[in-house]
Amino acid sequence: MDSPRSTFDNLDPQKQRRVLDEAQREFAERGYHQASINRIVGRLDIAKGSLFQYFGSKEGLFAHLFRRAVDEIRAPLRAIRDAKGDEAFPERLKRVFAASSAFAAAHPFLWGIYRRMLAQEDFPLRATLLSEVRAEALTFFRELLEAGQAQGEVRADLDPATAAFLIEACLDRALSAQDSPLLDAGLGLSSDPHTRQARLEAIAEVLCRGFSAPGIAKGAAHE
Amino acid sequence: MDSPRSTFDNLDPQKQRRVLDEAQREFAERGYHQASINRIVGRLDIAKGSLFQYFGSKEGLFAHLFRRAVDEIRAPLRAIRDAKGDEAFPERLKRVFAASSAFAAAHPFLWGIYRRMLAQEDFPLRATLLSEVRAEALTFFRELLEAGQAQGEVRADLDPATAAFLIEACLDRALSAQDSPLLDAGLGLSSDPHTRQARLEAIAEVLCRGFSAPGIAKGAAHE
DNA sequence: CATAGGAATGACCACCTGGTCATTTTCCCG
DNA sequence: CGGGAAAATGACCAGGTGGTCATTCCTATG
């Protein structure tokens, strides 16, 4: 199930890093199909055969990169999650938003690939890789919400799954806007970090209101 | 600025449709780069040269398709927008969600391409086409929100831009989930139309709560 | 110094891409 | 039927793709 040990493992670790970083950059910038092995080896100034000796195939290289990135990230993410302390729910949510934003900025490869995967059906290993990552994220949000309910800051009758969906959708779009002004709807998410954070907090606040308010229906309507 | 009149316009309208539909399908299924002219002409059983005589280039063909799709759609969308009548804000929003969902299902080409464009930086004409469409959508939501504020169903101090951003983000993700179970976070958005609509309404309701509740901050906090 | 074994190489392969254009076919009008 | 214009054709092109493998290079050990 894991990679069958190859030449690559014996390499000078410094060279390993150089290779992985360059390949990572290529995939992050172009996506899977548009990424070119020729271009990677060209920039690395190594022979094409070597890359194939290391990883077997383009898909193998990609899988290796993805797995490595996910592994590297897991620990810091857990730390954020577990450092929630005893803050109020809205503060926690804002903190998570801020951390995610910083994370996306610091790991353009993983974030870029993840974003592309969401929209592109024909990504290799899409189902496997996506469902791993997403399961983790959704559990995280659900737990956060349930904690909020326990504290009484989130309506008890709110469906955690729906709420988690909302959080993820908004966070996702906000992080995308951070890279690409076209998505930012004039909010300023893609400008300087300061206004960006203010915008993120505003978004989190509106969400929290939606989670906390006890009920709205102006007339006791149907349902 | 508009297309310089070509052989294509003189064709039997039935053939025109056949060609456009097949090309559309290819782009919708594969995205821009992975779409293959060879495959299109193969399925149509016409000569490759003909396609290039019609549209000049792959990009030309794509632009033609996109523009046509947007044109075809504009009218029905306007109709939905203007048929808002005098309903309450939450009902309006639910209606918009339902209409959008039906729309995405009925126009897989436009929706598929749009979704890909959002995530893929290297799409031809991305900036032009996207900003056109998005400007329209955001204005629409903003107007809807301002009407809600006028009716007193949306907090007056809510920033319409932020709210529009939230709506769009959630709607977008919900529609994506509709096609791809991987995104649907266990909600059931990708299953039968009935539960899907119920889920969409639940989402809209939480959003509305966030827009209406007069204020949350448990202590009169900073800011 | 000899040699064995892993690492590096790059010419080469089949295949596919978007695009071209001289040639042929089709169709309409006189 | 003849002729002219518009439409259709598909062999062909240069360039790129992922992938292969016989060969060479390097180095560590005896």
PDB file of N, CA, C and O in Angstrom, chain A residues 7-32:
ATOM      1  N   THR A   7      14.993   4.296  -5.411  1.00  0.00           N
ATOM      2  CA  THR A   7      16.209   5.078  -5.469  1.00  0.00           C
ATOM      3  C   THR A   7      16.107   6.390  -4.707  1.00  0.00           C
ATOM      4  O   THR A   7      17.040   6.820  -4.048  1.00  0.00           O
ATOM      5  N   PHE A   8      14.960   6.975  -4.832  1.00  0.00           N
ATOM      6  CA  PHE A   8      14.786   8.328  -4.287  1.00  0.00           C
ATOM      7  C   PHE A   8      15.113   8.409  -2.798  1.00  0.00           C
ATOM      8  O   PHE A   8      15.670   9.405  -2.331  1.00  0.00           O
ATOM      9  N   ASP A   9      14.778   7.356  -2.084  1.00  0.00           N
ATOM     10  CA  ASP A   9      14.984   7.380  -0.640  1.00  0.00           C
ATOM     11  C   ASP A   9      16.463   7.445  -0.256  1.00  0.00           C
ATOM     12  O   ASP A   9      16.813   7.924   0.819  1.00  0.00           O
ATOM     13  N   ASN A  10      17.302   6.962  -1.136  1.00  0.00           N
ATOM     14  CA  ASN A  10      18.740   6.950  -0.831  1.00  0.00           C
ATOM     15  C   ASN A  10      19.432   8.265  -1.153  1.00  0.00           C
ATOM     16  O   ASN A  10      20.621   8.422  -0.899  1.00  0.00           O
ATOM     17  N   LEU A  11      18.677   9.149  -1.759  1.00  0.00           N
ATOM     18  CA  LEU A  11      19.319  10.383  -2.230  1.00  0.00           C
ATOM     19  C   LEU A  11      19.711  11.305  -1.082  1.00  0.00           C
ATOM     20  O   LEU A  11      19.164  11.243   0.011  1.00  0.00           O
ATOM     21  N   ASP A  12      20.673  12.159  -1.398  1.00  0.00           N
ATOM     22  CA  ASP A  12      21.012  13.257  -0.515  1.00  0.00           C
ATOM     23  C   ASP A  12      19.732  14.031  -0.189  1.00  0.00           C
ATOM     24  O   ASP A  12      19.047  14.531  -1.085  1.00  0.00           O
ATOM     25  N   PRO A  13      19.425  14.128   1.105  1.00  0.00           N
ATOM     26  CA  PRO A  13      18.173  14.784   1.501  1.00  0.00           C
ATOM     27  C   PRO A  13      18.005  16.181   0.918  1.00  0.00           C
ATOM     28  O   PRO A  13      16.896  16.603   0.611  1.00  0.00           O
ATOM     29  N   GLN A  14      19.107  16.848   0.734  1.00  0.00           N
ATOM     30  CA  GLN A  14      19.028  18.184   0.161  1.00  0.00           C
ATOM     31  C   GLN A  14      18.500  18.121  -1.272  1.00  0.00           C
ATOM     32  O   GLN A  14      17.673  18.926  -1.690  1.00  0.00           O
ATOM     33  N   LYS A  15      18.987  17.136  -2.002  1.00  0.00           N
ATOM     34  CA  LYS A  15      18.503  16.967  -3.369  1.00  0.00           C
ATOM     35  C   LYS A  15      17.036  16.544  -3.365  1.00  0.00           C
ATOM     36  O   LYS A  15      16.242  17.012  -4.170  1.00  0.00           O
ATOM     37  N   GLN A  16      16.700  15.674  -2.457  1.00  0.00           N
ATOM     38  CA  GLN A  16      15.300  15.280  -2.332  1.00  0.00           C
ATOM     39  C   GLN A  16      14.402  16.505  -2.199  1.00  0.00           C
ATOM     40  O   GLN A  16      13.411  16.658  -2.917  1.00  0.00           O
ATOM     41  N   ARG A  17      14.763  17.370  -1.306  1.00  0.00           N
ATOM     42  CA  ARG A  17      13.957  18.570  -1.092  1.00  0.00           C
ATOM     43  C   ARG A  17      13.846  19.406  -2.360  1.00  0.00           C
ATOM     44  O   ARG A  17      12.763  19.846  -2.739  1.00  0.00           O
ATOM     45  N   ARG A  18      14.982  19.589  -3.018  1.00  0.00           N
ATOM     46  CA  ARG A  18      14.999  20.414  -4.226  1.00  0.00           C
ATOM     47  C   ARG A  18      14.030  19.851  -5.255  1.00  0.00           C
ATOM     48  O   ARG A  18      13.232  20.560  -5.857  1.00  0.00           O
ATOM     49  N   VAL A  19      14.111  18.539  -5.452  1.00  0.00           N
ATOM     50  CA  VAL A  19      13.246  17.885  -6.430  1.00  0.00           C
ATOM     51  C   VAL A  19      11.774  18.055  -6.052  1.00  0.00           C
ATOM     52  O   VAL A  19      10.948  18.483  -6.861  1.00  0.00           O
ATOM     53  N   LEU A  20      11.461  17.734  -4.817  1.00  0.00           N
ATOM     54  CA  LEU A  20      10.065  17.807  -4.393  1.00  0.00           C
ATOM     55  C   LEU A  20       9.534  19.227  -4.483  1.00  0.00           C
ATOM     56  O   LEU A  20       8.409  19.455  -4.928  1.00  0.00           O
ATOM     57  N   ASP A  21      10.353  20.174  -4.060  1.00  0.00           N
ATOM     58  CA  ASP A  21       9.873  21.558  -4.088  1.00  0.00           C
ATOM     59  C   ASP A  21       9.569  22.027  -5.503  1.00  0.00           C
ATOM     60  O   ASP A  21       8.544  22.655  -5.759  1.00  0.00           O
ATOM     61  N   GLU A  22      10.460  21.695  -6.401  1.00  0.00           N
ATOM     62  CA  GLU A  22      10.263  22.160  -7.781  1.00  0.00           C
ATOM     63  C   GLU A  22       9.031  21.502  -8.397  1.00  0.00           C
ATOM     64  O   GLU A  22       8.219  22.163  -9.045  1.00  0.00           O
ATOM     65  N   ALA A  23       8.901  20.215  -8.164  1.00  0.00           N
ATOM     66  CA  ALA A  23       7.731  19.507  -8.707  1.00  0.00           C
ATOM     67  C   ALA A  23       6.452  20.074  -8.108  1.00  0.00           C
ATOM     68  O   ALA A  23       5.463  20.309  -8.813  1.00  0.00           O
ATOM     69  N   GLN A  24       6.501  20.305  -6.824  1.00  0.00           N
ATOM     70  CA  GLN A  24       5.357  20.864  -6.131  1.00  0.00           C
ATOM     71  C   GLN A  24       4.940  22.183  -6.757  1.00  0.00           C
ATOM     72  O   GLN A  24       3.762  22.426  -7.018  1.00  0.00           O
ATOM     73  N   ARG A  25       5.923  22.997  -7.014  1.00  0.00           N
ATOM     74  CA  ARG A  25       5.649  24.311  -7.603  1.00  0.00           C
ATOM     75  C   ARG A  25       4.937  24.147  -8.939  1.00  0.00           C
ATOM     76  O   ARG A  25       3.937  24.809  -9.217  1.00  0.00           O
ATOM     77  N   GLU A  26       5.440  23.235  -9.747  1.00  0.00           N
ATOM     78  CA  GLU A  26       4.844  23.031 -11.064  1.00  0.00           C
ATOM     79  C   GLU A  26       3.369  22.627 -10.959  1.00  0.00           C
ATOM     80  O   GLU A  26       2.503  23.179 -11.637  1.00  0.00           O
ATOM     81  N   PHE A  27       3.089  21.673 -10.089  1.00  0.00           N
ATOM     82  CA  PHE A  27       1.701  21.228  -9.942  1.00  0.00           C
ATOM     83  C   PHE A  27       0.813  22.330  -9.374  1.00  0.00           C
ATOM     84  O   PHE A  27      -0.342  22.481  -9.777  1.00  0.00           O
ATOM     85  N   ALA A  28       1.362  23.087  -8.435  1.00  0.00           N
ATOM     86  CA  ALA A  28       0.555  24.147  -7.825  1.00  0.00           C
ATOM     87  C   ALA A  28       0.197  25.201  -8.851  1.00  0.00           C
ATOM     88  O   ALA A  28      -0.919  25.706  -8.885  1.00  0.00           O
ATOM     89  N   GLU A  29       1.155  25.499  -9.722  1.00  0.00           N
ATOM     90  CA  GLU A  29       0.923  26.572 -10.686  1.00  0.00           C
ATOM     91  C   GLU A  29       0.021  26.144 -11.831  1.00  0.00           C
ATOM     92  O   GLU A  29      -0.750  26.941 -12.359  1.00  0.00           O
ATOM     93  N   ARG A  30       0.125  24.881 -12.243  1.00  0.00           N
ATOM     94  CA  ARG A  30      -0.562  24.486 -13.474  1.00  0.00           C
ATOM     95  C   ARG A  30      -1.664  23.470 -13.287  1.00  0.00           C
ATOM     96  O   ARG A  30      -2.362  23.149 -14.238  1.00  0.00           O
ATOM     97  N   GLY A  31      -1.789  22.911 -12.119  1.00  0.00           N
ATOM     98  CA  GLY A  31      -2.744  21.822 -11.982  1.00  0.00           C
ATOM     99  C   GLY A  31      -2.124  20.534 -12.493  1.00  0.00           C
ATOM    100  O   GLY A  31      -0.977  20.519 -12.948  1.00  0.00           O
ATOM    101  N   TYR A  32      -2.848  19.456 -12.420  1.00  0.00           N
ATOM    102  CA  TYR A  32      -2.258  18.175 -12.762  1.00  0.00           C
ATOM    103  C   TYR A  32      -1.957  18.010 -14.258  1.00  0.00           C
ATOM    104  O   TYR A  32      -0.819  17.784 -14.652  1.00  0.00           O
TER     105      TYR A  32
END
